[in-house]
PDB file of N, CA and C in Angstrom:
ATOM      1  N   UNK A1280     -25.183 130.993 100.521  1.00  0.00           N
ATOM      2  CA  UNK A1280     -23.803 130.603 100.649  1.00  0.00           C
ATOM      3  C   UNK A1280     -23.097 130.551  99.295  1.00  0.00           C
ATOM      4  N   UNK A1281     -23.988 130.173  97.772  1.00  0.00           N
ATOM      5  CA  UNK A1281     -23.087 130.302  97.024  1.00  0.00           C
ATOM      6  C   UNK A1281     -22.480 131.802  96.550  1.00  0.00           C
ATOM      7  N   UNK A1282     -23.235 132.850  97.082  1.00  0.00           N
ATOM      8  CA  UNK A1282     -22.379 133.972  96.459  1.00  0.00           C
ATOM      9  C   UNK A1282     -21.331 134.218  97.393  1.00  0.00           C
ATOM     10  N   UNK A1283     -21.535 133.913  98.836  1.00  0.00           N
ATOM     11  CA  UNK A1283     -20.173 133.836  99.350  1.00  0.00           C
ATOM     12  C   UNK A1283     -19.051 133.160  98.926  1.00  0.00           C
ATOM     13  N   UNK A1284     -19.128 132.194  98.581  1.00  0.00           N
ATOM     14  CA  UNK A1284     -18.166 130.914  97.856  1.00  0.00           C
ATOM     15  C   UNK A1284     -17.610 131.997  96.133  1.00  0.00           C
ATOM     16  N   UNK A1285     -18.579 132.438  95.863  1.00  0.00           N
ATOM     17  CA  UNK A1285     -17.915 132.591  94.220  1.00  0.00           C
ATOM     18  C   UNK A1285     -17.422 134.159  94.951  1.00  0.00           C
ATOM     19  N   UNK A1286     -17.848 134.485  95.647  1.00  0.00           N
ATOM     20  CA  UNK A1286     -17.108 135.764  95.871  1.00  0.00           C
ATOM     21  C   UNK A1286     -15.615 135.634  96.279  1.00  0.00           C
ATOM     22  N   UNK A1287     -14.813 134.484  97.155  1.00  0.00           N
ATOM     23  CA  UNK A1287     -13.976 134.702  97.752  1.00  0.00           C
ATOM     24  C   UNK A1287     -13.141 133.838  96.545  1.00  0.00           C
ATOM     25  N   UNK A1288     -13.753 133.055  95.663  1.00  0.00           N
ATOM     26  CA  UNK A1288     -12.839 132.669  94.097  1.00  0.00           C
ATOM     27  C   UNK A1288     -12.755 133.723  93.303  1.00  0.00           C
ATOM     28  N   UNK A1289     -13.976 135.055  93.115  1.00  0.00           N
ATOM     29  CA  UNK A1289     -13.338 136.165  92.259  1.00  0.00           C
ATOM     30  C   UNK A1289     -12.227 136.365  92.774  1.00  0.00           C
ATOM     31  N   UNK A1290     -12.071 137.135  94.177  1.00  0.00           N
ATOM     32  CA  UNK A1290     -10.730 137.484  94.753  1.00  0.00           C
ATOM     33  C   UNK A1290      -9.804 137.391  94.796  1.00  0.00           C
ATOM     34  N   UNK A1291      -9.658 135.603  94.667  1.00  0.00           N
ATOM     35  CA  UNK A1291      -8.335 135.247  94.566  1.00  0.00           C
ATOM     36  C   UNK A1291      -8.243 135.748  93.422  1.00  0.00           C
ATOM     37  N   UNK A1292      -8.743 135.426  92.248  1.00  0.00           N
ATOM     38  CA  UNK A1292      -8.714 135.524  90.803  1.00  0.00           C
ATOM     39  C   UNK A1292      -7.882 136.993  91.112  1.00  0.00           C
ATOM     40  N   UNK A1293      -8.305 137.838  91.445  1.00  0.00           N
ATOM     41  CA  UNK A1293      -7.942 139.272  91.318  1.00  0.00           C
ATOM     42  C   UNK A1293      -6.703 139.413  91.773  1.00  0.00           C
ATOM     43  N   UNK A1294      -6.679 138.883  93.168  1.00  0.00           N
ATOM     44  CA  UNK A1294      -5.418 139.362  94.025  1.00  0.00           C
ATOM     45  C   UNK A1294      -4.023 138.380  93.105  1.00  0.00           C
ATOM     46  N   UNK A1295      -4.077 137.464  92.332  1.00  0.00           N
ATOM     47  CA  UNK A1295      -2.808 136.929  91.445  1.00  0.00           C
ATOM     48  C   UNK A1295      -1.985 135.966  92.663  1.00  0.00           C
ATOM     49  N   UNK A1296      -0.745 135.906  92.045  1.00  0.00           N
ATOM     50  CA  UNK A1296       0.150 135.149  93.097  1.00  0.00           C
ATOM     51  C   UNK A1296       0.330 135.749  93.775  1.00  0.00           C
ATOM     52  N   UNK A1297       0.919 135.132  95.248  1.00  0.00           N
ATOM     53  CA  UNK A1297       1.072 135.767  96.596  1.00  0.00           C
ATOM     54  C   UNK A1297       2.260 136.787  96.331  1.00  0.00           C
ATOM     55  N   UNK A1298       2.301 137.427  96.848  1.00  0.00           N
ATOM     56  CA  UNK A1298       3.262 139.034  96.897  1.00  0.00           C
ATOM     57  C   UNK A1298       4.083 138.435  98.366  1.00  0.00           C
ATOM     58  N   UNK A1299       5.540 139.001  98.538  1.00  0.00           N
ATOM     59  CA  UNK A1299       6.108 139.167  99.993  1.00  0.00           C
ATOM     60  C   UNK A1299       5.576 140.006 100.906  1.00  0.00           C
ATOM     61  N   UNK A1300       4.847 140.958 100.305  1.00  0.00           N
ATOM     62  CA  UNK A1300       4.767 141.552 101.168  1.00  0.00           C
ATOM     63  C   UNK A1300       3.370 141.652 102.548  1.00  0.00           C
ATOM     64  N   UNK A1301       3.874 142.079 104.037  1.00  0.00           N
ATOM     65  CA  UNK A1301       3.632 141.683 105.185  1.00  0.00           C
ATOM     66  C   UNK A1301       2.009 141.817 104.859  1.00  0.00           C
ATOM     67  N   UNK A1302       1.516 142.870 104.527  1.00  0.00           N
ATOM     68  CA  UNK A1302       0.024 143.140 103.956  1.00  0.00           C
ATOM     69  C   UNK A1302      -0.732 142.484 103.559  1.00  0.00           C
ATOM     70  N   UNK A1303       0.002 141.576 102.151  1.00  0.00           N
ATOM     71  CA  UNK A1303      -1.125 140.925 101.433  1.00  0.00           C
ATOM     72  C   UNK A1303      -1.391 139.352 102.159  1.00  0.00           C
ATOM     73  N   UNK A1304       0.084 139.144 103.384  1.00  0.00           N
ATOM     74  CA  UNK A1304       0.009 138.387 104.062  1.00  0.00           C
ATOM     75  C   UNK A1304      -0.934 137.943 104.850  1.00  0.00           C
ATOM     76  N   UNK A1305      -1.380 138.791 105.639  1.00  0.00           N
ATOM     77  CA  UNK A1305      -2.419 139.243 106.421  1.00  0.00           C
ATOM     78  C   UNK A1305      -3.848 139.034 105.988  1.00  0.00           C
ATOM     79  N   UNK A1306      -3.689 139.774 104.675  1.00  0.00           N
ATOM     80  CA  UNK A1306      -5.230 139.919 103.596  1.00  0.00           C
ATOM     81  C   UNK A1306      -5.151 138.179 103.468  1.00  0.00           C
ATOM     82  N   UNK A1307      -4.151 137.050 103.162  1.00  0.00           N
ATOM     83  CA  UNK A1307      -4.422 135.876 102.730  1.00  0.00           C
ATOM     84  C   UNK A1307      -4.893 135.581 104.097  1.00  0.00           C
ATOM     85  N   UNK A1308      -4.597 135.182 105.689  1.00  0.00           N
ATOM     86  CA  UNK A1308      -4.540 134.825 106.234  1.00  0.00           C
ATOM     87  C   UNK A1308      -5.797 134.649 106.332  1.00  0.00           C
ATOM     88  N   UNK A1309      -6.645 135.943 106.284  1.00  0.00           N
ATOM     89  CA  UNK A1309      -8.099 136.093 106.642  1.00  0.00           C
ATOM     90  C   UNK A1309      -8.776 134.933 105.358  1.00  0.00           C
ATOM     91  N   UNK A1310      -8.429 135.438 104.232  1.00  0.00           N
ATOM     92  CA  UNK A1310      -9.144 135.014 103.121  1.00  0.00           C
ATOM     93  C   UNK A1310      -9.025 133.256 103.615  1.00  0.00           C
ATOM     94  N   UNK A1311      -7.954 132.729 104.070  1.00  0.00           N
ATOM     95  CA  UNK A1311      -7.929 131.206 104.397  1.00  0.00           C
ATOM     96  C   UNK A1311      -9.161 130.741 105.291  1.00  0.00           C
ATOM     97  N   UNK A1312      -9.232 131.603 106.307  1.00  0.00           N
ATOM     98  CA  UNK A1312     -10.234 131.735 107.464  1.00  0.00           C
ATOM     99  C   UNK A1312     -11.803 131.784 106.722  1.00  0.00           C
ATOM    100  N   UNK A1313     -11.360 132.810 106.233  1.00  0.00           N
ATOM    101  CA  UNK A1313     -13.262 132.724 105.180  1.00  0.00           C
ATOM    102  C   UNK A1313     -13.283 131.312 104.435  1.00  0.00           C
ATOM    103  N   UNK A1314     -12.257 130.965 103.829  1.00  0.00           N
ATOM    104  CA  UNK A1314     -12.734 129.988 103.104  1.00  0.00           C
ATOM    105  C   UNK A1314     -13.118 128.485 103.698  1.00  0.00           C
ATOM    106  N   UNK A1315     -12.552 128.614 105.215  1.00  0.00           N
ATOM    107  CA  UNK A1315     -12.550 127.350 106.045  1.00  0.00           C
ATOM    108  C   UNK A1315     -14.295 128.069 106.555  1.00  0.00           C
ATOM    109  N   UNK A1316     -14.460 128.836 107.095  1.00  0.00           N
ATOM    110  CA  UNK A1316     -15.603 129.183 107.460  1.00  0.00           C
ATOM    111  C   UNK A1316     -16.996 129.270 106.363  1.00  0.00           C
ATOM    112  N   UNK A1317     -16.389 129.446 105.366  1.00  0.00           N
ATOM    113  CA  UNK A1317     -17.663 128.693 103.883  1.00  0.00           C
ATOM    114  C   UNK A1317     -18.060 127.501 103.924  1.00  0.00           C
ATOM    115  N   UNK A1318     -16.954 126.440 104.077  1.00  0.00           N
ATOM    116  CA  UNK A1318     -17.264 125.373 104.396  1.00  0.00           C
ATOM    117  C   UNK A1318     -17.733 124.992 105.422  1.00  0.00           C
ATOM    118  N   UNK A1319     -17.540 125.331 106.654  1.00  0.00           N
ATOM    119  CA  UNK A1319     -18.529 124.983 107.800  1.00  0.00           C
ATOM    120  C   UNK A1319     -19.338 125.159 108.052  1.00  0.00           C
ATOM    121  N   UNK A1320     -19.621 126.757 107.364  1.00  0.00           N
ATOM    122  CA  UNK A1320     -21.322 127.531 107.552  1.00  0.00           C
ATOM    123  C   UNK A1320     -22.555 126.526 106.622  1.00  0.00           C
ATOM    124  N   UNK A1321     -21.526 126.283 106.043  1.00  0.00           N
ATOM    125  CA  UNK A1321     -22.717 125.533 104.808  1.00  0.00           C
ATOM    126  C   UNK A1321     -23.097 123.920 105.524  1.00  0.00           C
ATOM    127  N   UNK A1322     -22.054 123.350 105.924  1.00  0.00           N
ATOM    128  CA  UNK A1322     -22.376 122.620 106.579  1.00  0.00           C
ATOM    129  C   UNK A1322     -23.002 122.410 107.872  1.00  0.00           C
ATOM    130  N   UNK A1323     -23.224 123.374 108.452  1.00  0.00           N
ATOM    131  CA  UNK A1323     -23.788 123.895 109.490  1.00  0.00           C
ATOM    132  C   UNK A1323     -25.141 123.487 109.481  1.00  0.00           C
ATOM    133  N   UNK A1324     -25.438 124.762 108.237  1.00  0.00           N
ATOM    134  CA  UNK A1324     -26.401 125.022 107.492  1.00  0.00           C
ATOM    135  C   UNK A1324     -27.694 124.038 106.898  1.00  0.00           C
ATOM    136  N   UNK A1325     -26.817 122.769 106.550  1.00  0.00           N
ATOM    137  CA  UNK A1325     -27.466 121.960 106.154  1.00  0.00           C
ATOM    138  C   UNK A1325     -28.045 120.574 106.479  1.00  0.00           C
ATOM    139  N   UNK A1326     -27.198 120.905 107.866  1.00  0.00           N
ATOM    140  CA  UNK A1326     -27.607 120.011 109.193  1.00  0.00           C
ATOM    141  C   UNK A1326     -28.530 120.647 110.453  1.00  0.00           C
ATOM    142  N   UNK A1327     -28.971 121.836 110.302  1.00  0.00           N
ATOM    143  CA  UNK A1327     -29.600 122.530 111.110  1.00  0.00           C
ATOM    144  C   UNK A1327     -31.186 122.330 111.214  1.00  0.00           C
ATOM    145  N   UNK A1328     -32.273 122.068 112.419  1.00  0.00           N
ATOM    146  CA  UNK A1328     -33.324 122.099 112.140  1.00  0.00           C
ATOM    147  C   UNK A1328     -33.825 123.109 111.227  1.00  0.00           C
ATOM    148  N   UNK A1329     -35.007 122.934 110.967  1.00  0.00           N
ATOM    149  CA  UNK A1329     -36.192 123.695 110.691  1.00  0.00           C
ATOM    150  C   UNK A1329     -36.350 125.195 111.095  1.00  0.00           C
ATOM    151  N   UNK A1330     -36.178 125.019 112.603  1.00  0.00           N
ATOM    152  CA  UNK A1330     -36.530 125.994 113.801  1.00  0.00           C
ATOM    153  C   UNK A1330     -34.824 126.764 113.229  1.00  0.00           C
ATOM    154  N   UNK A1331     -33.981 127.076 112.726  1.00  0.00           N
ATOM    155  CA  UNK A1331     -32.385 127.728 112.911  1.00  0.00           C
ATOM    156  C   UNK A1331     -32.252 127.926 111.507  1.00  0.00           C
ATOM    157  N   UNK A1332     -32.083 129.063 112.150  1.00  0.00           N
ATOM    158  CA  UNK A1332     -31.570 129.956 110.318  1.00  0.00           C
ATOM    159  C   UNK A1332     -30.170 131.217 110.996  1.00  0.00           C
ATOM    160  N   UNK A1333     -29.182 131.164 109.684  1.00  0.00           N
ATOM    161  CA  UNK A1333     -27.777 131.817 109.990  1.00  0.00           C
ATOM    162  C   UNK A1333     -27.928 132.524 108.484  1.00  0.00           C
ATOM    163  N   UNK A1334     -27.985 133.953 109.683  1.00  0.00           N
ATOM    164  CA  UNK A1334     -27.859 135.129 108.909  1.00  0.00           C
ATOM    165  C   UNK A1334     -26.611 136.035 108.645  1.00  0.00           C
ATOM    166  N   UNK A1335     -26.263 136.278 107.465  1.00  0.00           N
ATOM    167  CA  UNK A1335     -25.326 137.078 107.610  1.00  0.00           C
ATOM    168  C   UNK A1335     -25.522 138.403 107.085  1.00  0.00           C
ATOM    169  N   UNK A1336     -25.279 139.447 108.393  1.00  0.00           N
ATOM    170  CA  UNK A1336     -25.880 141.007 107.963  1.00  0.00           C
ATOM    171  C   UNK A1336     -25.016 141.740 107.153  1.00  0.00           C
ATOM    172  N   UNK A1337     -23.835 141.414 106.895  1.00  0.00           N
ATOM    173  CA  UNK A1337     -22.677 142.401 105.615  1.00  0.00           C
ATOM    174  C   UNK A1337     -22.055 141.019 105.083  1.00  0.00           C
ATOM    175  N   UNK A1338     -22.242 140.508 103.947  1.00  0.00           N
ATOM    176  CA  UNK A1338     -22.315 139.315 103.301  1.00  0.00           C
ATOM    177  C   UNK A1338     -20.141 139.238 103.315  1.00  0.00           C
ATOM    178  N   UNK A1339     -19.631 140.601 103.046  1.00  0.00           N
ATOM    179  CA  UNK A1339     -18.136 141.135 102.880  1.00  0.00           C
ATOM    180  C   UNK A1339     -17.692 140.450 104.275  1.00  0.00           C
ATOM    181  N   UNK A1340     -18.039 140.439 105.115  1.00  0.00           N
ATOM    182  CA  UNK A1340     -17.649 139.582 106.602  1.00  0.00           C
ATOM    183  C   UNK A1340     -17.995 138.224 106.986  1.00  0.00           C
ATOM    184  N   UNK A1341     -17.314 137.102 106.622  1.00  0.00           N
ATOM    185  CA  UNK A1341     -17.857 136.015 106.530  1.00  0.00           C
ATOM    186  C   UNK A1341     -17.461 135.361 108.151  1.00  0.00           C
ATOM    187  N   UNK A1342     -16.288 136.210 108.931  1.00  0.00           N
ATOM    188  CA  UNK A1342     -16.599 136.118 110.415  1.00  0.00           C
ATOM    189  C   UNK A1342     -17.792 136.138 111.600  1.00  0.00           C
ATOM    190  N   UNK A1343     -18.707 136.911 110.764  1.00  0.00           N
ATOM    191  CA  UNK A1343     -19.689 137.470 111.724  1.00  0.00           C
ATOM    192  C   UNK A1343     -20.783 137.040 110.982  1.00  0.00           C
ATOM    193  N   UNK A1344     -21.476 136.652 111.811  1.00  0.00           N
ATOM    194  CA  UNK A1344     -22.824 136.203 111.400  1.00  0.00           C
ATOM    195  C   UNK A1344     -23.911 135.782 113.083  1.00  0.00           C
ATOM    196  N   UNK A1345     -25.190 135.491 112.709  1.00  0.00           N
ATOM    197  CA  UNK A1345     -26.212 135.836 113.335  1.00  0.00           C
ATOM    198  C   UNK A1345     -26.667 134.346 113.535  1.00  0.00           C
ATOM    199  N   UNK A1346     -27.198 133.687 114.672  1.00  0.00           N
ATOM    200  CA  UNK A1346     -28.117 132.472 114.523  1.00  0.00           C
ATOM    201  C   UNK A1346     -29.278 132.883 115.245  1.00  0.00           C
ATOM    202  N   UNK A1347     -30.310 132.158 114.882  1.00  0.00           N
ATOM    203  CA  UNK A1347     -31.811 132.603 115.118  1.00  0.00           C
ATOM    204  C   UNK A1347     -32.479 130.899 115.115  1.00  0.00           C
ATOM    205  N   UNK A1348     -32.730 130.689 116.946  1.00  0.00           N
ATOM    206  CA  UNK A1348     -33.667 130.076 117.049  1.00  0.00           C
ATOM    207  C   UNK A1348     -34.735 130.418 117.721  1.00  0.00           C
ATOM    208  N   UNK A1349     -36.125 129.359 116.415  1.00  0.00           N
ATOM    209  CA  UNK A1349     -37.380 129.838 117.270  1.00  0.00           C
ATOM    210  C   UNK A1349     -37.711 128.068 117.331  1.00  0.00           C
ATOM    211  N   UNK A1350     -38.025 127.593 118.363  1.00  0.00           N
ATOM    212  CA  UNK A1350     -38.404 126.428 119.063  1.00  0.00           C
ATOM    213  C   UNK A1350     -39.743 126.298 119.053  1.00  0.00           C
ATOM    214  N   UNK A1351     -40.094 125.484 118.373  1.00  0.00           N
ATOM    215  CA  UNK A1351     -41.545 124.754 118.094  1.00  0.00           C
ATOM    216  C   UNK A1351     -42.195 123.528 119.020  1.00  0.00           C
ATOM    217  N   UNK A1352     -41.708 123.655 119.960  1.00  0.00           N
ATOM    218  CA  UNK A1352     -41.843 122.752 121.030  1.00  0.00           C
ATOM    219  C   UNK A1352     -41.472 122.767 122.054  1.00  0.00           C
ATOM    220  N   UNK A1353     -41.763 122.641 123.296  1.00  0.00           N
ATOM    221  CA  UNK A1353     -41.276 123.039 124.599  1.00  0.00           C
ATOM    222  C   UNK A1353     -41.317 123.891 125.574  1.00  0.00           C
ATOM    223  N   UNK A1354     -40.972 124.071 126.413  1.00  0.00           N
ATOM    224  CA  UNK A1354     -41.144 125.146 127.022  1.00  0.00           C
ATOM    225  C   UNK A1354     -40.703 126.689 126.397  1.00  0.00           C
ATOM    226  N   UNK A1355     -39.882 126.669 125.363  1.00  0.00           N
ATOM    227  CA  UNK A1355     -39.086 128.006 125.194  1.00  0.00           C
ATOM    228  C   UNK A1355     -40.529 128.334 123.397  1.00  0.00           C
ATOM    229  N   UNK A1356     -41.133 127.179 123.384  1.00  0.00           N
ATOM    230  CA  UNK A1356     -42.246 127.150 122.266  1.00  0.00           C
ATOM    231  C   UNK A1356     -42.651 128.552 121.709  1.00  0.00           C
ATOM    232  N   UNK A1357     -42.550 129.085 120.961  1.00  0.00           N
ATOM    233  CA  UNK A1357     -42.787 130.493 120.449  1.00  0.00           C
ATOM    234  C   UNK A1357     -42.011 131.799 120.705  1.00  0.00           C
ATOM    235  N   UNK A1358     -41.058 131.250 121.471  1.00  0.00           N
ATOM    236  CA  UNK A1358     -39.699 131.849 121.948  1.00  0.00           C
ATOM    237  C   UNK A1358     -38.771 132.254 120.647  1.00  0.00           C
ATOM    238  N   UNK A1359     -38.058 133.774 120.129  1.00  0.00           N
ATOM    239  CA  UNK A1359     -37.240 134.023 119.359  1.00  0.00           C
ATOM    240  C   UNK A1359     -36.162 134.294 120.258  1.00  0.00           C
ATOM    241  N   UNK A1360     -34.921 133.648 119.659  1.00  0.00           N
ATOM    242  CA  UNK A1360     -33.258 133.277 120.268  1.00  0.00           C
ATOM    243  C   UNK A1360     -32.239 133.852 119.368  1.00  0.00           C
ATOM    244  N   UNK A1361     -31.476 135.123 119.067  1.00  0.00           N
ATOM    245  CA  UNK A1361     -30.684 135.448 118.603  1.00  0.00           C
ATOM    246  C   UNK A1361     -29.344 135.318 119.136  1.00  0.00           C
ATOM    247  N   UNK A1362     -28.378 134.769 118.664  1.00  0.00           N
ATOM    248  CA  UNK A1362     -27.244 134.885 118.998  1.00  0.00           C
ATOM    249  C   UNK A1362     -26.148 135.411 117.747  1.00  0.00           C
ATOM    250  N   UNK A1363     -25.359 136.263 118.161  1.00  0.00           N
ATOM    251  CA  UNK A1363     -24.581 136.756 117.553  1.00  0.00           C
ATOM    252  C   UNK A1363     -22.973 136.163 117.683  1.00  0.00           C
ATOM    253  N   UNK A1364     -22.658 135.574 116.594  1.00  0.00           N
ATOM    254  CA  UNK A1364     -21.351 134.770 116.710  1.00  0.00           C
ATOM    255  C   UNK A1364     -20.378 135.644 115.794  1.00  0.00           C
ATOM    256  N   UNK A1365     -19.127 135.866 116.207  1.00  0.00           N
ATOM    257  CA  UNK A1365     -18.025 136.663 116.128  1.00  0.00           C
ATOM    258  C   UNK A1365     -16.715 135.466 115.671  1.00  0.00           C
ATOM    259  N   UNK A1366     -15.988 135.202 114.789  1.00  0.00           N
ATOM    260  CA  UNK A1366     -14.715 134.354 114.964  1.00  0.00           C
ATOM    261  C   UNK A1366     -13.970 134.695 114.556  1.00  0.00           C
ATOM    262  N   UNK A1367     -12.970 134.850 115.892  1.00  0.00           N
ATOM    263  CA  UNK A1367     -11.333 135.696 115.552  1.00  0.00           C
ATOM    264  C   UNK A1367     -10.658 135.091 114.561  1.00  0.00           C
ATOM    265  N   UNK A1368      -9.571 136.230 114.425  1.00  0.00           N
ATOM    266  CA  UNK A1368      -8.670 136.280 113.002  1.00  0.00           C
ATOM    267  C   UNK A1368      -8.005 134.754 113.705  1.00  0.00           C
ATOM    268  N   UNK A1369      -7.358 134.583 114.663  1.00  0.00           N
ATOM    269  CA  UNK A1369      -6.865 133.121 115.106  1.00  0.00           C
ATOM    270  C   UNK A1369      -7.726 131.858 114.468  1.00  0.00           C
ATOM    271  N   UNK A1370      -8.711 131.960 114.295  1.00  0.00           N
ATOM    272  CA  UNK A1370      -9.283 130.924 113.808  1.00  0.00           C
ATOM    273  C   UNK A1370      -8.514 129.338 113.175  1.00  0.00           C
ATOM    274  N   UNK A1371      -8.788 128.075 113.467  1.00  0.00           N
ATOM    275  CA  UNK A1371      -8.008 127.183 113.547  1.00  0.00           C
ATOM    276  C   UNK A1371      -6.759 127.450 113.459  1.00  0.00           C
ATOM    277  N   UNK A1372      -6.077 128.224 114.265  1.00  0.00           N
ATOM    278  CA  UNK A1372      -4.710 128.341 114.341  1.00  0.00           C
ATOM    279  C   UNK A1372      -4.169 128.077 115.683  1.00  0.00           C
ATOM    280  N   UNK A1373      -5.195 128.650 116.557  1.00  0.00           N
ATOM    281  CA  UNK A1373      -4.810 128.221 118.219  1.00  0.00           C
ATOM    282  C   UNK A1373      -5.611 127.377 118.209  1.00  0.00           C
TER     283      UNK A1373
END
C-alpha cells in the first residue's frame, strides 16, 4: 500500500493546480476516489484475519482489486475463495 499512497502524491505533484478544463476534471474526480480508497484498503488491510489477503493485479487501478479467502477452520477448511471487487467511478458520491 505504500507505493500506492506515494504514487498518487507523485501525481498530484505532476498534474500542478487544477486546470478548468472538463478533462482534468474527471482525471481529479477519480484521483479523489483512489485516494479515499488508499485509505480504506489499508485499513481493511490491517484489520483482516490471517486467512485474507487483497491483491491488486495492475497496481495503476486502485478500483479493482482481488480478495482471497482461505479458512482454517470449518467446514469451508482448506477451501480457496476469490472474489473480485470492482468500485465505480460514483464512489462515495451516491
Amino acid at each position: 500500500m505504500l507505493t500506492l499512497a506515494s504514487k498518487l502524491k507523485r501525481d498530484d505533484g505532476v498534474k500542478g493546480p487544477r486546470a478548468s478544463n472538463p478533462a482534468s476534471d474527471s482525471t481529479r474526480r477519480v484521483s479523489v476516489r483512489d485516494k479515499l480508497l488508499v485509505k480504506e484498503v489499508a485499513e481493511l488491510e490491517a484489520n483482516l484475519p490471517c486467512t485474507c489477503k487483497v491483491n491488486f493485479p495492475d497496481p495503476n487501478k486502485l478500483h479493482y482489486f482481488q480478495l482471497t479467502v482461505i479458512p482454517d477452520e470449518g467446514y469451508y477448511q482448506g477451501g480457496k475463495f476469490q472474489f473480485e471487487i470492482e468500485v465505480p467511478d460514483a464512489y462515495n458520491m451516491v
